């Protein structure tokens, strides 16, 4: 697998993992019993902690990507020829 294909596959995994991680550990205004700011949905998270979630998403995506990369690089899974550059 070439470097460009590897980056594209990693970013696809990263976005998928991000959507799985986003709802974890959040409390909405409604759950907390706090009135939301004007114009804000009561189901919106009070403190989404996005920096922590982006970091978590990055290492989880790396853990998912690493075995896939190894399997393709060492021909453990037979795949059709992928672009190399």
PDB file of C-alpha atoms in Angstrom:
ATOM      1  CA  UNK A   1       0.000   0.000   0.000  1.00  0.00           C
ATOM      2  CA  UNK A   2       1.473   3.321  -1.031  1.00  0.00           C
ATOM      3  CA  UNK A   3       1.774   6.365   1.202  1.00  0.00           C
ATOM      4  CA  UNK A   4      -1.196   8.175  -0.370  1.00  0.00           C
ATOM      5  CA  UNK A   5      -3.474   5.149  -0.062  1.00  0.00           C
ATOM      6  CA  UNK A   6      -2.320   4.675   3.527  1.00  0.00           C
ATOM      7  CA  UNK A   7      -3.192   8.278   4.397  1.00  0.00           C
ATOM      8  CA  UNK A   8      -6.614   8.004   2.755  1.00  0.00           C
ATOM      9  CA  UNK A   9      -7.394   4.745   4.580  1.00  0.00           C
ATOM     10  CA  UNK A  10      -6.188   6.175   7.917  1.00  0.00           C
ATOM     11  CA  UNK A  11      -8.316   9.331   7.499  1.00  0.00           C
ATOM     12  CA  UNK A  12     -11.358   7.231   6.622  1.00  0.00           C
ATOM     13  CA  UNK A  13     -10.824   5.166   9.777  1.00  0.00           C
ATOM     14  CA  UNK A  14     -10.190   8.375  11.776  1.00  0.00           C
ATOM     15  CA  UNK A  15     -13.530   9.914  10.753  1.00  0.00           C
ATOM     16  CA  UNK A  16     -15.401   6.692  11.475  1.00  0.00           C
ATOM     17  CA  UNK A  17     -13.821   6.442  14.925  1.00  0.00           C
ATOM     18  CA  UNK A  18     -14.539  10.135  15.588  1.00  0.00           C
ATOM     19  CA  UNK A  19     -18.268   9.583  15.129  1.00  0.00           C
ATOM     20  CA  UNK A  20     -18.081   6.648  17.549  1.00  0.00           C
ATOM     21  CA  UNK A  21     -16.127   8.666  20.153  1.00  0.00           C
ATOM     22  CA  UNK A  22     -18.082  11.956  20.000  1.00  0.00           C
ATOM     23  CA  UNK A  23     -21.044  10.915  22.183  1.00  0.00           C
ATOM     24  CA  UNK A  24     -18.895   9.283  24.881  1.00  0.00           C
ATOM     25  CA  UNK A  25     -18.727  11.102  28.206  1.00  0.00           C
ATOM     26  CA  UNK A  26     -20.940  14.025  27.274  1.00  0.00           C
ATOM     27  CA  UNK A  27     -23.700  15.522  29.372  1.00  0.00           C
ATOM     28  CA  UNK A  28     -26.438  17.530  27.730  1.00  0.00           C
ATOM     29  CA  UNK A  29     -28.043  20.618  29.198  1.00  0.00           C
ATOM     30  CA  UNK A  30     -31.272  18.641  29.594  1.00  0.00           C
ATOM     31  CA  UNK A  31     -29.552  15.774  31.458  1.00  0.00           C
ATOM     32  CA  UNK A  32     -27.816  18.225  33.772  1.00  0.00           C
ATOM     33  CA  UNK A  33     -31.025  20.150  34.407  1.00  0.00           C
ATOM     34  CA  UNK A  34     -29.387  23.409  33.308  1.00  0.00           C
ATOM     35  CA  UNK A  35     -31.092  25.954  31.075  1.00  0.00           C
ATOM     36  CA  UNK A  36     -29.244  26.111  27.742  1.00  0.00           C
ATOM     37  CA  UNK A  37     -27.943  29.452  26.462  1.00  0.00           C
ATOM     38  CA  UNK A  38     -30.266  31.382  24.173  1.00  0.00           C
ATOM     39  CA  UNK A  39     -30.457  29.732  20.771  1.00  0.00           C
ATOM     40  CA  UNK A  40     -28.892  26.467  21.970  1.00  0.00           C
ATOM     41  CA  UNK A  41     -30.611  23.095  21.750  1.00  0.00           C
ATOM     42  CA  UNK A  42     -31.225  21.408  25.132  1.00  0.00           C
ATOM     43  CA  UNK A  43     -29.751  18.206  23.670  1.00  0.00           C
ATOM     44  CA  UNK A  44     -26.433  19.931  22.904  1.00  0.00           C
ATOM     45  CA  UNK A  45     -23.460  18.828  25.043  1.00  0.00           C
ATOM     46  CA  UNK A  46     -22.459  21.203  27.820  1.00  0.00           C
ATOM     47  CA  UNK A  47     -18.727  20.595  27.455  1.00  0.00           C
ATOM     48  CA  UNK A  48     -17.899  18.429  24.414  1.00  0.00           C
ATOM     49  CA  UNK A  49     -14.143  18.153  25.281  1.00  0.00           C
ATOM     50  CA  UNK A  50     -13.244  18.102  21.596  1.00  0.00           C
ATOM     51  CA  UNK A  51      -9.460  18.287  22.054  1.00  0.00           C
ATOM     52  CA  UNK A  52      -9.493  15.170  24.248  1.00  0.00           C
ATOM     53  CA  UNK A  53     -11.787  13.401  21.777  1.00  0.00           C
ATOM     54  CA  UNK A  54      -9.569  14.272  18.797  1.00  0.00           C
ATOM     55  CA  UNK A  55      -6.544  12.859  20.626  1.00  0.00           C
ATOM     56  CA  UNK A  56      -8.471   9.728  21.608  1.00  0.00           C
ATOM     57  CA  UNK A  57      -9.725   9.350  18.045  1.00  0.00           C
ATOM     58  CA  UNK A  58      -6.172   9.611  16.682  1.00  0.00           C
ATOM     59  CA  UNK A  59      -4.695   6.837  18.812  1.00  0.00           C
ATOM     60  CA  UNK A  60      -7.730   4.541  18.445  1.00  0.00           C
ATOM     61  CA  UNK A  61      -7.628   5.035  14.659  1.00  0.00           C
ATOM     62  CA  UNK A  62      -3.899   4.233  14.719  1.00  0.00           C
ATOM     63  CA  UNK A  63      -4.612   1.016  16.653  1.00  0.00           C
ATOM     64  CA  UNK A  64      -7.240   0.027  14.077  1.00  0.00           C
ATOM     65  CA  UNK A  65      -5.076   1.047  11.107  1.00  0.00           C
ATOM     66  CA  UNK A  66      -1.847  -0.698  12.220  1.00  0.00           C
ATOM     67  CA  UNK A  67      -3.035  -4.335  11.813  1.00  0.00           C
ATOM     68  CA  UNK A  68      -4.696  -3.473   8.522  1.00  0.00           C
ATOM     69  CA  UNK A  69      -1.508  -1.856   7.242  1.00  0.00           C
ATOM     70  CA  UNK A  70       0.586  -4.828   8.425  1.00  0.00           C
ATOM     71  CA  UNK A  71      -1.769  -7.338   6.813  1.00  0.00           C
ATOM     72  CA  UNK A  72      -1.635  -5.527   3.469  1.00  0.00           C
ATOM     73  CA  UNK A  73       2.108  -4.789   3.602  1.00  0.00           C
ATOM     74  CA  UNK A  74       3.130  -8.342   4.514  1.00  0.00           C
ATOM     75  CA  UNK A  75       0.554  -9.896   2.144  1.00  0.00           C
ATOM     76  CA  UNK A  76      -1.371 -11.647   4.925  1.00  0.00           C
ATOM     77  CA  UNK A  77      -4.597 -10.762   3.132  1.00  0.00           C
ATOM     78  CA  UNK A  78      -4.690 -11.270  -0.618  1.00  0.00           C
ATOM     79  CA  UNK A  79      -5.897  -8.037  -2.214  1.00  0.00           C
ATOM     80  CA  UNK A  80      -5.900  -6.812  -5.785  1.00  0.00           C
ATOM     81  CA  UNK A  81      -3.062  -4.517  -6.718  1.00  0.00           C
ATOM     82  CA  UNK A  82      -3.441  -1.189  -4.918  1.00  0.00           C
ATOM     83  CA  UNK A  83      -1.864   2.021  -6.145  1.00  0.00           C
ATOM     84  CA  UNK A  84       1.680   2.394  -4.843  1.00  0.00           C
ATOM     85  CA  UNK A  85       2.009   6.151  -5.362  1.00  0.00           C
TER      86      UNK A  85
END
